CSV table of C-alpha atoms in Angstrom, one decimal:
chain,number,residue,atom,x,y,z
A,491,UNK,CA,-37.1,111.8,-219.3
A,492,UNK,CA,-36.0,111.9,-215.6
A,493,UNK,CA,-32.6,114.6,-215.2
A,494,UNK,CA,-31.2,111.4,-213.8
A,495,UNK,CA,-32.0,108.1,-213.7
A,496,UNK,CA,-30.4,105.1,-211.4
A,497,UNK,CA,-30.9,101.4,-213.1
A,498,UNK,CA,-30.5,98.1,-211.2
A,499,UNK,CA,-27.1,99.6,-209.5
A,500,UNK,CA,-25.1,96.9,-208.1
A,501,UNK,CA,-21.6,98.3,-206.3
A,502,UNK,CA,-19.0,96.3,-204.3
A,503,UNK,CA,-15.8,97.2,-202.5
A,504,UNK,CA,-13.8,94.4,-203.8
A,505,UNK,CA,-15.2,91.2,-203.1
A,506,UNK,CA,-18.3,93.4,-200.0
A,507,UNK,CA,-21.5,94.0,-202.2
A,508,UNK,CA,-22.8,97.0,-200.5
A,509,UNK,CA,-25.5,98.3,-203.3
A,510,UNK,CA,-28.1,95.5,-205.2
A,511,UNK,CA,-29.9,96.8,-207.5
A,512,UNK,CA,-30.8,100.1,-206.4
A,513,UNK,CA,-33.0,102.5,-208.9
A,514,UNK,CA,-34.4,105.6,-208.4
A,515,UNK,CA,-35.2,108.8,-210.5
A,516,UNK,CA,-35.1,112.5,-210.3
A,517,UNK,CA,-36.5,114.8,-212.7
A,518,UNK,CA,-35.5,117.9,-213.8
A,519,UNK,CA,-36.6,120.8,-211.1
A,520,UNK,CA,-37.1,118.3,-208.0
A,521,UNK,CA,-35.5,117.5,-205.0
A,522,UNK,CA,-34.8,113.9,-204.2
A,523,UNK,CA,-33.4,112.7,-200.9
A,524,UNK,CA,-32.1,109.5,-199.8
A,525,UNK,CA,-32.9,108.3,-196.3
A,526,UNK,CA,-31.8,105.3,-194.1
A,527,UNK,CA,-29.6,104.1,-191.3
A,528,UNK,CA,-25.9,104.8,-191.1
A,529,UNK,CA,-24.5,102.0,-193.4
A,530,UNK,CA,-27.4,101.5,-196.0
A,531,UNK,CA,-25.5,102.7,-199.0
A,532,UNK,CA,-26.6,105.8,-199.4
A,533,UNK,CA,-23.0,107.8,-200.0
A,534,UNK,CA,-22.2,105.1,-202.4
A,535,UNK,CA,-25.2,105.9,-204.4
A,536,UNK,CA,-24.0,109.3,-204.7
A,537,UNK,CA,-20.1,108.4,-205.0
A,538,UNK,CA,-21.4,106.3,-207.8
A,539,UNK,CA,-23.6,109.1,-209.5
A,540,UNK,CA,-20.1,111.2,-209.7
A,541,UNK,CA,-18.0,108.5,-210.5
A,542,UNK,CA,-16.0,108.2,-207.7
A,543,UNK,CA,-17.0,104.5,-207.6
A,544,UNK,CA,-16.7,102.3,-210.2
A,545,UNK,CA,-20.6,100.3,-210.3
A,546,UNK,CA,-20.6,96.3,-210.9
A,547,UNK,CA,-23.7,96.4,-212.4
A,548,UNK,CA,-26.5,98.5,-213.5
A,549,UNK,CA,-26.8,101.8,-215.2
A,550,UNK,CA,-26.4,105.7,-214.1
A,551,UNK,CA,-28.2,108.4,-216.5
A,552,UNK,CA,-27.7,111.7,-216.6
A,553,UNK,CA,-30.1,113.9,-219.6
A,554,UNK,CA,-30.0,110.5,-220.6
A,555,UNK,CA,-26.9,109.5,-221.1
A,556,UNK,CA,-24.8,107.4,-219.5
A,557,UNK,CA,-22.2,108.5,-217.2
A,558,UNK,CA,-21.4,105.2,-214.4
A,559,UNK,CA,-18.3,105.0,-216.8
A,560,UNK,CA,-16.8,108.3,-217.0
A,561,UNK,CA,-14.1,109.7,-215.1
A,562,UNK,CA,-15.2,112.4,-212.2
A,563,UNK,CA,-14.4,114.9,-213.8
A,564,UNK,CA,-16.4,114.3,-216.8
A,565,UNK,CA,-19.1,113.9,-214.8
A,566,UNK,CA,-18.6,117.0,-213.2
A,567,UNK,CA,-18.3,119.0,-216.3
A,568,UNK,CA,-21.8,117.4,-217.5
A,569,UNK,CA,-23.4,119.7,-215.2
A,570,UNK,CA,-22.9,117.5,-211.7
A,571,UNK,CA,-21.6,118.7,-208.3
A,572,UNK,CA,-20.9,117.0,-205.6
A,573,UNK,CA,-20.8,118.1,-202.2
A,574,UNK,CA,-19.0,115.2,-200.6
A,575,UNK,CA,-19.9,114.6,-196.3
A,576,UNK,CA,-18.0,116.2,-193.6
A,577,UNK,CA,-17.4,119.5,-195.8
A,578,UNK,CA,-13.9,118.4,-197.1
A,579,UNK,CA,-12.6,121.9,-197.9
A,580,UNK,CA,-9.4,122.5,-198.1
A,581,UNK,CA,-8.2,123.9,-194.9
A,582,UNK,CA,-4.7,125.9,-195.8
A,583,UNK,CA,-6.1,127.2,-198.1
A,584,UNK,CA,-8.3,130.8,-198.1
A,585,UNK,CA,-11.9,130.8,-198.7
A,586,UNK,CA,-11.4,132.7,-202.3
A,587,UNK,CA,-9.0,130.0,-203.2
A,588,UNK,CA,-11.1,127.2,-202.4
A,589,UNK,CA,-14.2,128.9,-204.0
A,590,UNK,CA,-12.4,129.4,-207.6
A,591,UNK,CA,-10.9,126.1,-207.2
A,592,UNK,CA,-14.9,125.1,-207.7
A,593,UNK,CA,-14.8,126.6,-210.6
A,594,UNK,CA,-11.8,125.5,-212.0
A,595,UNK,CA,-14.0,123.0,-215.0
A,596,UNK,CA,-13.8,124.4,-218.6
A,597,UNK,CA,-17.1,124.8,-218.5
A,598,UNK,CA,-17.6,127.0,-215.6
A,599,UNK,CA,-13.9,129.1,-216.2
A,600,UNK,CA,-15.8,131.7,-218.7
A,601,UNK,CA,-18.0,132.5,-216.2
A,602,UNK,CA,-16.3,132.4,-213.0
A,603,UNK,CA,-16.0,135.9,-211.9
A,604,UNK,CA,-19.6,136.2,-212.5
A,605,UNK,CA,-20.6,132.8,-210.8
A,606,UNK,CA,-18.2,133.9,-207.4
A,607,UNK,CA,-20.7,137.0,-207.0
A,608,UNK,CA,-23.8,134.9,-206.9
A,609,UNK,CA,-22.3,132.5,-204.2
A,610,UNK,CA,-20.9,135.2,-202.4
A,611,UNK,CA,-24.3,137.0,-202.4
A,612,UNK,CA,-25.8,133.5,-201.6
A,613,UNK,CA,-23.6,133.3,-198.6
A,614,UNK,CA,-22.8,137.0,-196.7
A,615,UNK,CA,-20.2,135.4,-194.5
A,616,UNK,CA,-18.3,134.1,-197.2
A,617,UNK,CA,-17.6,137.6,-198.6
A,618,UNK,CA,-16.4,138.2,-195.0
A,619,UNK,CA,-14.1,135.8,-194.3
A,620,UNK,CA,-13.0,135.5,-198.0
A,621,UNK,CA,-9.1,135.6,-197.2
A,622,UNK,CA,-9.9,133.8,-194.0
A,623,UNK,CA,-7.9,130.1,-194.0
A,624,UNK,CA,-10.5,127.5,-194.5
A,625,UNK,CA,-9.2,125.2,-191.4
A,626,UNK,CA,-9.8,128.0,-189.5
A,627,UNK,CA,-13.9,128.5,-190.1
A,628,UNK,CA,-16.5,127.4,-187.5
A,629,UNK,CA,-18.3,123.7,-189.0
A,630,UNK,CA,-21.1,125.8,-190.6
A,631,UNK,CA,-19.3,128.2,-192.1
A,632,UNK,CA,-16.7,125.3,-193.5
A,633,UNK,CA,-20.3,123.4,-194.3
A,634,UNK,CA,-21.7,127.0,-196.3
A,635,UNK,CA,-18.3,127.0,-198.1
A,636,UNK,CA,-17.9,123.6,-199.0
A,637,UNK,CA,-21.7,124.3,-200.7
A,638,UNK,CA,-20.8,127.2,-202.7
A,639,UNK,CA,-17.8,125.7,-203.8
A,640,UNK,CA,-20.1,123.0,-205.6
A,641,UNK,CA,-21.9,125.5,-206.8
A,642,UNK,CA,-18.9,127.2,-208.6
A,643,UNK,CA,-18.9,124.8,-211.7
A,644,UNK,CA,-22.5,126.0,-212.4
A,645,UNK,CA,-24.2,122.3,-211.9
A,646,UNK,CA,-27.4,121.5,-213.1
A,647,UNK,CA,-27.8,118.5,-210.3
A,648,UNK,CA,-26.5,119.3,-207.3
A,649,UNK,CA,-25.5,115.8,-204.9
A,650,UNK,CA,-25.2,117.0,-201.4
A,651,UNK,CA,-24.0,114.2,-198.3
A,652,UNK,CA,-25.3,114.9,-195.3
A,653,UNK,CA,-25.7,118.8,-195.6
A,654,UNK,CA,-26.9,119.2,-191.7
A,655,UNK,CA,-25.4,117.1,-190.3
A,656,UNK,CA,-23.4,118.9,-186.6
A,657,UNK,CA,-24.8,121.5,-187.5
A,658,UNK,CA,-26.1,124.4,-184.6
A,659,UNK,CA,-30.2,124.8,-185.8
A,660,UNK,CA,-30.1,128.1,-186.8
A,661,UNK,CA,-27.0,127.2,-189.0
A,662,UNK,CA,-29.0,124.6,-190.3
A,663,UNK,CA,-31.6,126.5,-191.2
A,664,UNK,CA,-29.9,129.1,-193.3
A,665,UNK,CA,-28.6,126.3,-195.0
A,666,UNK,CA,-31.7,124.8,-195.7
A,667,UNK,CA,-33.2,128.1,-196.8
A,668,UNK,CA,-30.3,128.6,-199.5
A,669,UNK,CA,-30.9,124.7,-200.9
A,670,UNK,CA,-34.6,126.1,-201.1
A,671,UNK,CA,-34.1,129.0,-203.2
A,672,UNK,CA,-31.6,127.2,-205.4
A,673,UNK,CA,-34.3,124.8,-206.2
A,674,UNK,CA,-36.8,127.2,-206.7
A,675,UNK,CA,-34.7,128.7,-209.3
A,676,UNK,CA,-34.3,125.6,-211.2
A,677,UNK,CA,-31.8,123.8,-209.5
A,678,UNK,CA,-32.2,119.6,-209.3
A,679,UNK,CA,-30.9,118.5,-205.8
A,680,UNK,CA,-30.1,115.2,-204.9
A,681,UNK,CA,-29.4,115.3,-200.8
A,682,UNK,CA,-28.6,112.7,-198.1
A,683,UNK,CA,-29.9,113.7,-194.8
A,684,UNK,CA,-30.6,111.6,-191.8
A,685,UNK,CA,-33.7,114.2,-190.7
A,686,UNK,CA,-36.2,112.4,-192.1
A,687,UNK,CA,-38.9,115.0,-191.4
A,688,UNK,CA,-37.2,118.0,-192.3
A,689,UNK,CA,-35.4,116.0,-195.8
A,690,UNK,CA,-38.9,115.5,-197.0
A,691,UNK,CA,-40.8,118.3,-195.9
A,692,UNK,CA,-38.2,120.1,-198.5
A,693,UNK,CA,-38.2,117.5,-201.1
A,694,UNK,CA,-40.5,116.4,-204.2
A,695,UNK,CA,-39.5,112.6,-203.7
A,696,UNK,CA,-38.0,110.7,-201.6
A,697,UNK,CA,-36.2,106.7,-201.5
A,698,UNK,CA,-35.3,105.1,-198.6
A,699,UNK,CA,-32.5,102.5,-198.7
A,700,UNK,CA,-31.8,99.8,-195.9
A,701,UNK,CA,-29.0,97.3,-196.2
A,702,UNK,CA,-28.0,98.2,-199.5
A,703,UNK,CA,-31.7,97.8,-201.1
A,704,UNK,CA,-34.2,100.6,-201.6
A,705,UNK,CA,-37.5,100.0,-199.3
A,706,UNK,CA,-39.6,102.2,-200.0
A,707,UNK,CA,-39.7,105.1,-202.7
A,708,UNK,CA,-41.9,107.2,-204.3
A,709,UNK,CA,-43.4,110.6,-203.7
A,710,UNK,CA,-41.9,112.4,-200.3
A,711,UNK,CA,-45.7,112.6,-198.4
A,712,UNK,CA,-45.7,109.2,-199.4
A,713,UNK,CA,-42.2,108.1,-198.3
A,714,UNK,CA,-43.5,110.2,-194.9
A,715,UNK,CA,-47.1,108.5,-194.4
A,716,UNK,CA,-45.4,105.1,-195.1
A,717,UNK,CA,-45.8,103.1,-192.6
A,718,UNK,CA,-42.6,100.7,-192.9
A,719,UNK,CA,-40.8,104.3,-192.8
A,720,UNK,CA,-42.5,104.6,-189.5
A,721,UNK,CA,-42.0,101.6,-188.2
A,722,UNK,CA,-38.4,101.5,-189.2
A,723,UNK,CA,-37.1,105.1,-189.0
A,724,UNK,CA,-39.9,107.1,-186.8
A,725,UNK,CA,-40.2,104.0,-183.8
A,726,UNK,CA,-44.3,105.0,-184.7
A,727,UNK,CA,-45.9,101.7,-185.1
């Protein structure tokens, strides 16, 4: 059984169908990325997963049970984090504060103390700039922060939007190193990233969504080798 699993999704904004039918799968251990152009649904897939929209149609799964119905924060205490696009931290707020506002869930309040460590040790700069106003952070470090927050309530999928994107390369590739070593110590990641090379040379599968309907899915070599990818994403005919 997949971690989670994604079943005929249909969403609309009131009477605009922007999702039809979308499925997809990620099992436990794996990354997953969606791909696609700027307006292809892919945020709503993952708005959906953590209930911030409210599907038409379809089914969401999480260890196999449903969860398209639930409130966020049910969700989120099932184990799900969501790192929503364009950081969203709270900026009058200190770094500390945000990070234990994170960790706020019942389920992750027994271990919070213990849980601020590891994503302080996770991210050095953090620790440095821990009574530092958010707002007043450079776009990486608001990026780093609004990551370990997420990783406060102790998820077992983590759904990150765009993790990259602005970001200076070297930045980027911190980042990318941390997602990394969270996965290889048994974190499920579910990312959105507009990099298609760099999104699957890091992930175990990949789906690639355009106007609302997935086009191609399966493993991430071949979501890469694909030619409609290619053709569509890469200008490689």
């Amino acid at each position: 059984m997949p971690l989670l699993e994604i079943e005929s999704l249909d969403v609309c904004y009131d009477d605009l169908q922007v999702l039809w039918s979308v499925s997809l799968q990620v099992g436990e251990g794996e990354i997953g990325v969606l791909l696609g152009p700027n307006g292809s649904g892919k945020s709503t897939v993952m708005n959906a997963i953590s209930g911030l929209v409210r599907p038409r149609g379809g089914a969401i799964r999480f260890r196999g049970e449903r969860i398209d119905r639930l409130p966020t924060h049910a969700v989120i205490d099932r184990g799900v984090a969501h790192v929503l696009e364009r950081r969203r931290v709270f900026p009058l707020m200190s770094v500390l504060d945000n990070l234990l506002l994170g960790g706020f869930i019942p389920r992750s309040r027994p271990t919070r103390a213990e849980q601020l460590e590891r994503v302080l040790g996770l991210f050095p700069v953090l620790r440095q700039r821990r009574g530092q106003l958010a707002g007043t952070l450079s776009g990486g470090e608001q990026q780093m922060l609004a990551v370990a927050r997420g990783l406060m309530s102790r998820p077992s999928l983590l759904l990150v939007d765009e993790p990259f994107l602005g970001l200076a390369p070297m930045v980027a590739r911190d980042l990318l190193d941390v997602l990394v070593r969270l996965n290889g110590e048994g974190m499920t990641i579910l990312l959105v990233e507009q990099n298609v090379e760099m999104a699957l040379g890091m992930a175990h599968r990949g789906v690639v969504l355009e106007s609302g309907r997935v086009a191609i899915s399966g493993s991430a070599r071949e979501v890469l080798e694909s030619n409609e990818l290619r053709q569509a994403f890469l200008g490689v005919v």
